[in-house]
Short mmCIF file of C-alpha atoms in Angstrom, two decimals:
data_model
loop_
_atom_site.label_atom_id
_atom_site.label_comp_id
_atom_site.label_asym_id
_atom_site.label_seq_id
_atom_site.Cartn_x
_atom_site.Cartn_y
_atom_site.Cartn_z
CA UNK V 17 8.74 -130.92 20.86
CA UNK V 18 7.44 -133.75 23.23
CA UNK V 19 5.36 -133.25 26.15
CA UNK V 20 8.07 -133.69 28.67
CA UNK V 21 10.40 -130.90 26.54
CA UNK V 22 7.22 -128.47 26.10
CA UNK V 23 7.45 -125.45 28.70
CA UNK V 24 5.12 -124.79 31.38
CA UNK V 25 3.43 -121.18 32.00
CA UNK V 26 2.80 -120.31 35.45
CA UNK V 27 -0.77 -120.11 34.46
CA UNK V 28 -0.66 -123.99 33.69
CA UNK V 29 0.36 -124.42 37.17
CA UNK V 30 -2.33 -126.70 39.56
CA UNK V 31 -3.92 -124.46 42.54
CA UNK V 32 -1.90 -126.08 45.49
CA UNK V 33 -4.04 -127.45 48.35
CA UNK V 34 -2.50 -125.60 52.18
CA UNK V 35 -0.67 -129.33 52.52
CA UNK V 36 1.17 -129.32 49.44
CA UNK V 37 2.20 -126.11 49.98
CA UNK V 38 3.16 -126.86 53.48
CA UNK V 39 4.85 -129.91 52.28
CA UNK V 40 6.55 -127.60 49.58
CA UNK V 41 7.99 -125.78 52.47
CA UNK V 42 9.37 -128.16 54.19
CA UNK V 43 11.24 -129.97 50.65
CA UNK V 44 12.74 -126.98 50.25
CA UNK V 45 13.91 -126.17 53.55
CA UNK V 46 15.51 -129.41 53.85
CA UNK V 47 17.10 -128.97 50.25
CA UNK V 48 18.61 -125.75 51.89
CA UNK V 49 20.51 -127.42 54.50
CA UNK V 50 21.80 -130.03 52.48
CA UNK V 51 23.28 -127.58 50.36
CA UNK V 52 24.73 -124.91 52.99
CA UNK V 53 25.42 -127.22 55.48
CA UNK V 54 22.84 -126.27 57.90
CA UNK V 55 23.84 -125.24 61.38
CA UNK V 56 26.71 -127.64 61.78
CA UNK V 57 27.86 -126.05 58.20
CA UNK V 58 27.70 -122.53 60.46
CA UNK V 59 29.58 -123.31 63.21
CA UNK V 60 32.50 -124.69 61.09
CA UNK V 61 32.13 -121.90 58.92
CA UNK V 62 32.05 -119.25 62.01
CA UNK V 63 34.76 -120.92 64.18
CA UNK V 64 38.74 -120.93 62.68
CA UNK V 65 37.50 -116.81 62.17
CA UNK V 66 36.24 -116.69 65.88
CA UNK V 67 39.19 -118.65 67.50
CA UNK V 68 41.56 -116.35 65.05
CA UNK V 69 40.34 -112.87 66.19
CA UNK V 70 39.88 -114.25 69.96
CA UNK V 71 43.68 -115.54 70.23
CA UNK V 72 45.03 -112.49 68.39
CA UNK V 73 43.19 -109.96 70.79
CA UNK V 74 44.54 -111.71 73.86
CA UNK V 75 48.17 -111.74 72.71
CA UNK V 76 48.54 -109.94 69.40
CA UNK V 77 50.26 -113.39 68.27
CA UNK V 78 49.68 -113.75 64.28
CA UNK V 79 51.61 -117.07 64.36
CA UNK V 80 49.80 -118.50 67.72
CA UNK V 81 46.35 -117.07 66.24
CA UNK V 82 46.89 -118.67 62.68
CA UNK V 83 48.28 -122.29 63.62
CA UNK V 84 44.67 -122.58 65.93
CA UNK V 85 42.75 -121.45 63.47
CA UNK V 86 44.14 -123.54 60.81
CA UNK V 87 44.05 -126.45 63.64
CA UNK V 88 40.64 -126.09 64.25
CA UNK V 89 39.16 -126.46 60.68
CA UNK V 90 41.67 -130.08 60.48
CA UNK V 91 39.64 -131.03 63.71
CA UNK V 92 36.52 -130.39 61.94
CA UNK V 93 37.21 -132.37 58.89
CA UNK V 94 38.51 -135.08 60.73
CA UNK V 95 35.55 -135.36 62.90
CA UNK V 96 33.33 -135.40 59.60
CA UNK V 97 35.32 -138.15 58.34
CA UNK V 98 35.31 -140.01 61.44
CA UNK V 99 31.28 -139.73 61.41
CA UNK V 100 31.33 -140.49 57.89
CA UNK V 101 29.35 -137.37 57.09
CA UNK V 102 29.87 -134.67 54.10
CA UNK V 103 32.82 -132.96 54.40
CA UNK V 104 32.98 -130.32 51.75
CA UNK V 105 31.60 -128.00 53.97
CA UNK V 106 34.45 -128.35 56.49
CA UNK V 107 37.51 -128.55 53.32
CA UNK V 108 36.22 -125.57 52.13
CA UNK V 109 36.83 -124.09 55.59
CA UNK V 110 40.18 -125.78 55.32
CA UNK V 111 40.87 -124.01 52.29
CA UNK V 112 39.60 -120.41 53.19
CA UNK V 113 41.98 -120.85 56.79
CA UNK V 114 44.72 -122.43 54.70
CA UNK V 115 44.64 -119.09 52.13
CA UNK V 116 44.30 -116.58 55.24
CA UNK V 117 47.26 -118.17 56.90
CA UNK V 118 49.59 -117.85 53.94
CA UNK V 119 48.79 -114.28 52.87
CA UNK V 120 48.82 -113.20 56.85
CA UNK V 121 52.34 -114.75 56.99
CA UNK V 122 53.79 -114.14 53.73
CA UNK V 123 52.76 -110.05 54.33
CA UNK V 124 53.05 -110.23 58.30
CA UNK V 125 49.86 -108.15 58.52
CA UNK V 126 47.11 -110.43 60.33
CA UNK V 127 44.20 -108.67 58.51
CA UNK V 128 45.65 -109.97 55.55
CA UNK V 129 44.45 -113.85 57.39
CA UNK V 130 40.94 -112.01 56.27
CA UNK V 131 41.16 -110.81 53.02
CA UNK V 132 41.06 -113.89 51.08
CA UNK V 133 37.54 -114.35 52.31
CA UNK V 134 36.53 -111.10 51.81
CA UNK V 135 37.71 -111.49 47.76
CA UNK V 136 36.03 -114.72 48.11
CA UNK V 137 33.02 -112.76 48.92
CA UNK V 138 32.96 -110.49 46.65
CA UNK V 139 33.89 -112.38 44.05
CA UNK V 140 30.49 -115.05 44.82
CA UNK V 141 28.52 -111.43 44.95
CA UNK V 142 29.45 -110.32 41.26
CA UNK V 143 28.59 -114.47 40.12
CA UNK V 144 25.08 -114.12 41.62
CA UNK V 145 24.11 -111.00 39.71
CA UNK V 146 26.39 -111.45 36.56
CA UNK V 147 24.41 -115.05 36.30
CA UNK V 148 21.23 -113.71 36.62
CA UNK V 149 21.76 -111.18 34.23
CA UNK V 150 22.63 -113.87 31.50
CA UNK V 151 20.13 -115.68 32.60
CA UNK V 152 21.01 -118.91 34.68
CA UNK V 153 20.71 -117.58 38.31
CA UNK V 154 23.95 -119.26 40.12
CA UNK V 155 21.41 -120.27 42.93
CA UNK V 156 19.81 -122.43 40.46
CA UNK V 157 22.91 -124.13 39.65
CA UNK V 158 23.55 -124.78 42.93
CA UNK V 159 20.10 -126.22 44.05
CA UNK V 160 19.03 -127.65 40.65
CA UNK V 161 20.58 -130.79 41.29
CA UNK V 162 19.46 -130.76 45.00
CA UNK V 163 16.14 -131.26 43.64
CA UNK V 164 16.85 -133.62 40.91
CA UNK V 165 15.58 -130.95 39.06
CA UNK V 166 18.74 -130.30 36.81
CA UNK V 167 18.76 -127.62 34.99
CA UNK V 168 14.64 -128.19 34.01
CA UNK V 169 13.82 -125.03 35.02
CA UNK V 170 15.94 -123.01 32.48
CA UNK V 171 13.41 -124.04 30.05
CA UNK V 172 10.90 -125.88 30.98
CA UNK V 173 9.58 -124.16 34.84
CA UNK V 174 9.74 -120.47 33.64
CA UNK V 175 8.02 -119.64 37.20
CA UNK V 176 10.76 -121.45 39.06
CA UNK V 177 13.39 -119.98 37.44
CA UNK V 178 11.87 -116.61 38.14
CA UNK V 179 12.32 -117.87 42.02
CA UNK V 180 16.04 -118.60 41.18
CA UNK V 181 16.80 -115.09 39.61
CA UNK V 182 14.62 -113.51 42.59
CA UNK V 183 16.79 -115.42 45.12
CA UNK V 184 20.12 -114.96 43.39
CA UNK V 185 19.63 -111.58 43.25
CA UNK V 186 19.05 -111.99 47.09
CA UNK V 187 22.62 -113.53 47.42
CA UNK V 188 24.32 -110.93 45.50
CA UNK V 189 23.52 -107.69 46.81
CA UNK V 190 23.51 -108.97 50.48
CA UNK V 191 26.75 -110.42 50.05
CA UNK V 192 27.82 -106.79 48.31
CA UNK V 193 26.57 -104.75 51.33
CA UNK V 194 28.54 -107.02 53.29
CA UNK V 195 31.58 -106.33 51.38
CA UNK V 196 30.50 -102.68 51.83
CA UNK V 197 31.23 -102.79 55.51
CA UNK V 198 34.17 -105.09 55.41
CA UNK V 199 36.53 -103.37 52.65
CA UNK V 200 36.88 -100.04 54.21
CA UNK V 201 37.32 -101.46 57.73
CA UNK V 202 39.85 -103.40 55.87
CA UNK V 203 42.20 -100.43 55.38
CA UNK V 204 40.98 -98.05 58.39
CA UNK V 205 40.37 -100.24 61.33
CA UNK V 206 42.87 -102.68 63.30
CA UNK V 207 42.88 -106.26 63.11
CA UNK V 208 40.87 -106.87 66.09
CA UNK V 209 37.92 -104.62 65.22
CA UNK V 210 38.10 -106.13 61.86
CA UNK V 211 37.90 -109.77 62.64
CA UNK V 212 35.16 -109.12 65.57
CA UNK V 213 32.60 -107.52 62.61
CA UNK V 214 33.80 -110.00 60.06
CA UNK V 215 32.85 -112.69 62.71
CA UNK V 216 29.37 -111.00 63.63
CA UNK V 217 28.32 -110.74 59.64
CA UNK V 218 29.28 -114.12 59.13
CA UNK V 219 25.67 -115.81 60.51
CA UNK V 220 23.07 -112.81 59.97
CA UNK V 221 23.01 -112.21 56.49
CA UNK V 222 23.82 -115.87 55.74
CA UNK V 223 20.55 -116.85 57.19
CA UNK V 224 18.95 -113.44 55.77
CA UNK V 225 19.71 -114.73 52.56
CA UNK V 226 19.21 -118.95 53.22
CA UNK V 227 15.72 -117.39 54.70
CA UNK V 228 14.37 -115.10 51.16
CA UNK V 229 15.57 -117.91 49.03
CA UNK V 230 13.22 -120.25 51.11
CA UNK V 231 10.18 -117.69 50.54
CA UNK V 232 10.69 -117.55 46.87
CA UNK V 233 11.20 -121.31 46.00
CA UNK V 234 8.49 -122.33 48.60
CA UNK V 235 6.16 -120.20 46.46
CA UNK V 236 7.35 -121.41 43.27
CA UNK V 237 5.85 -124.01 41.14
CA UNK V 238 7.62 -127.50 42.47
CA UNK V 239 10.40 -128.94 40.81
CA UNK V 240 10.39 -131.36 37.73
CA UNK V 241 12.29 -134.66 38.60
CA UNK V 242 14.82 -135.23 35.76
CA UNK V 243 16.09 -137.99 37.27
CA UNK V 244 12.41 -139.68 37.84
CA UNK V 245 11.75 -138.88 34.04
CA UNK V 246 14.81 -140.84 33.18
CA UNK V 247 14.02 -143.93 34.74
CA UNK V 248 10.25 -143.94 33.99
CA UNK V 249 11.31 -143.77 30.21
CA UNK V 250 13.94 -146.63 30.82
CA UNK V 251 11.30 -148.69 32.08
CA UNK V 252 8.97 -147.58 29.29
CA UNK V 253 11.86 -148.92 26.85
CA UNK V 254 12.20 -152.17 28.92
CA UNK V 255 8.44 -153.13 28.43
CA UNK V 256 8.71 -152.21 24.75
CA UNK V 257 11.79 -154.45 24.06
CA UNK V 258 10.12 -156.93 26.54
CA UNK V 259 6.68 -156.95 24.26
CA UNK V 260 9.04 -156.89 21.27
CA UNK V 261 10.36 -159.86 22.35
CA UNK V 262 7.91 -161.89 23.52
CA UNK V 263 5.59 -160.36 19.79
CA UNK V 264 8.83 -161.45 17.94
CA UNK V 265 8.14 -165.47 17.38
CA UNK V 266 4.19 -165.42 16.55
CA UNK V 267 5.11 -162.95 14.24
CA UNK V 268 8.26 -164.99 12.20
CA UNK V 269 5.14 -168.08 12.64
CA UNK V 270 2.87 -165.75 11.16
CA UNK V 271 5.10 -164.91 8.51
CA UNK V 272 5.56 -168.70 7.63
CA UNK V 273 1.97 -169.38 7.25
CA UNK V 274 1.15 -166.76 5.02
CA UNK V 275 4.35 -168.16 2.42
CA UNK V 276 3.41 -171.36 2.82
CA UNK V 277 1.49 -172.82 -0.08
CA UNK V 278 -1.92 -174.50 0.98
CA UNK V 279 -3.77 -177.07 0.02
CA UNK V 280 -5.73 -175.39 -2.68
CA UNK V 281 -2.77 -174.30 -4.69
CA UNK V 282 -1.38 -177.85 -4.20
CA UNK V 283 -4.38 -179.37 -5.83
CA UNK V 284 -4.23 -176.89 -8.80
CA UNK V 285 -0.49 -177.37 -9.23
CA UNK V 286 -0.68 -181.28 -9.32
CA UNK V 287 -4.64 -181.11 -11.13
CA UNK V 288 -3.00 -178.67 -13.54
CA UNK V 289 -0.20 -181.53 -14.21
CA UNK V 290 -2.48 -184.69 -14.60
CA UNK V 291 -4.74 -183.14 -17.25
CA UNK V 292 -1.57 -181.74 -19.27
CA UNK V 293 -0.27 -185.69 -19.25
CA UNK V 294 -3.73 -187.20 -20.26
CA UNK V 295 -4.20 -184.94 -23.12
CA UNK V 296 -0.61 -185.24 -24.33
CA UNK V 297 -1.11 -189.32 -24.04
CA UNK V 298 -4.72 -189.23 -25.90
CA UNK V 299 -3.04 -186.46 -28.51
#
């Protein structure tokens, strides 16, 4: 086991100075909103619901409600692409409206333009405790290679994956309370009281959630750059070949010398010779 594959104890961990850890902080927050979007992420993720349950209230419409919704998201995707920015954050809002607007008209029942989400929920809710349980936190997966980290801290940042299993547990059972409100006002309230909670839980626990995962990680013992290990050992194997090569000739001249005869042996060989001819000529 090499020094880079040998595990760290949280014990082994440096005493961090106020900066780092303010500078921890602030790495991590960042990663965060590259990897939920941040607020623009929000809006496009609170929106097609909002301009849904808005239309639908005024007019009761399911087709009217579901074409704006569905509009809305290709706006937002559009403008992303126009700006050049990320955009799986707005086609996975695409996707979510597109599956809402095909149950809700295939049943005729707008709360079914909900219920795809609402499995969707769920669904991410079981994957956040099910993958802690086995032991590689979903959160991890998700934000390992947000910090170049990988999947390092499976086995070698025990304390950081103890942050990851902290913070998908987070995820999990806030999502499940969610889903706790949501599923029975799924089959006892109306559409409109449905899609105005569904809209207010959309942003609160989100951030609830985005804001414990921040606490645990910014506590945690920093991430181990994978990607900077990799390079620093292909330059390590550059300078070797480069040494290699430039070793390479004085050693093959080396090598000469030493099976080269020199000018002792020479003298013996053709000494040796002379004496052998005088004696066999005086004989």
């Amino acid at each position: 086991m090499t020094s880079l594959d040998k595990p760290t104890s949280e014990t082994d961990q440096p005493h961090r100075t106020d900066q780092q850890d303010a500078d921890a902080k602030a790495v991590t927050e960042a990663a965060l909103f590259e990897a939920f979007g941040g607020v623009r992420g929000m809006v496009e993720t609170v929106l097609p619901g909002l301009l849904f349950v808005t239309i639908f209230t005024i007019n009761k419409d399911l087709k009217a409600s579901a074409i704006a919704a569905l509009a809305i998201s290709l706006v937002l995707v559009v403008v992303r692409l126009i700006r050049r920015d990320t955009v799986k954050h707005a086609f996975s809002g695409v996707f979510g409206v597109g599956f809402g607007v095909v149950f809700a008209m295939m049943t005729g029942n707008a709360k079914d333009f909900y219920l795809p989400g609402m499995l969707y929920t769920l669904g991410l809710a079981l994957a956040y405790l099910v993958t802690t349980l086995a032991g590689v936190p979903l959160i991890g997966l998700i934000l390992g290679p947000v910090f170049k980290e990988n999947l390092s801290w499976r086995t070698r940042n025990p304390g950081r994956k103890k942050a990851y299993a902290k913070a998908s547990y987070a995820w999990g059972l806030i999502l499940l309370a969610k889903c706790a409100v949501l599923f029975p006002l799924y089959w006892w309230a109306d559409t409109a009281q449905l899609g105005w909670v569904l809209v207010s839980l959309k942003i609160p626990p989100f951030l609830l959630a985005v804001y414990l995962t921040w606490v645990f990680l910014a506590k945690a013992p920093p991430p181990i750059d994978v990607f900077a290990e990799m390079e620093a050992e292909e330059e390590a194997e550059k300078a070797r070949k480069a040494a290699e090569s430039t070793l390479a000739p004085g050693l093959a001249q080396a090598e000469q010398d030493l099976q080269a005869p020199g000018p002792a042996d020479t003298e013996r060989d053709t000494g040796g010779g002379g004496r052998g001819g005088q004696h066999r000529r005086l004989s």
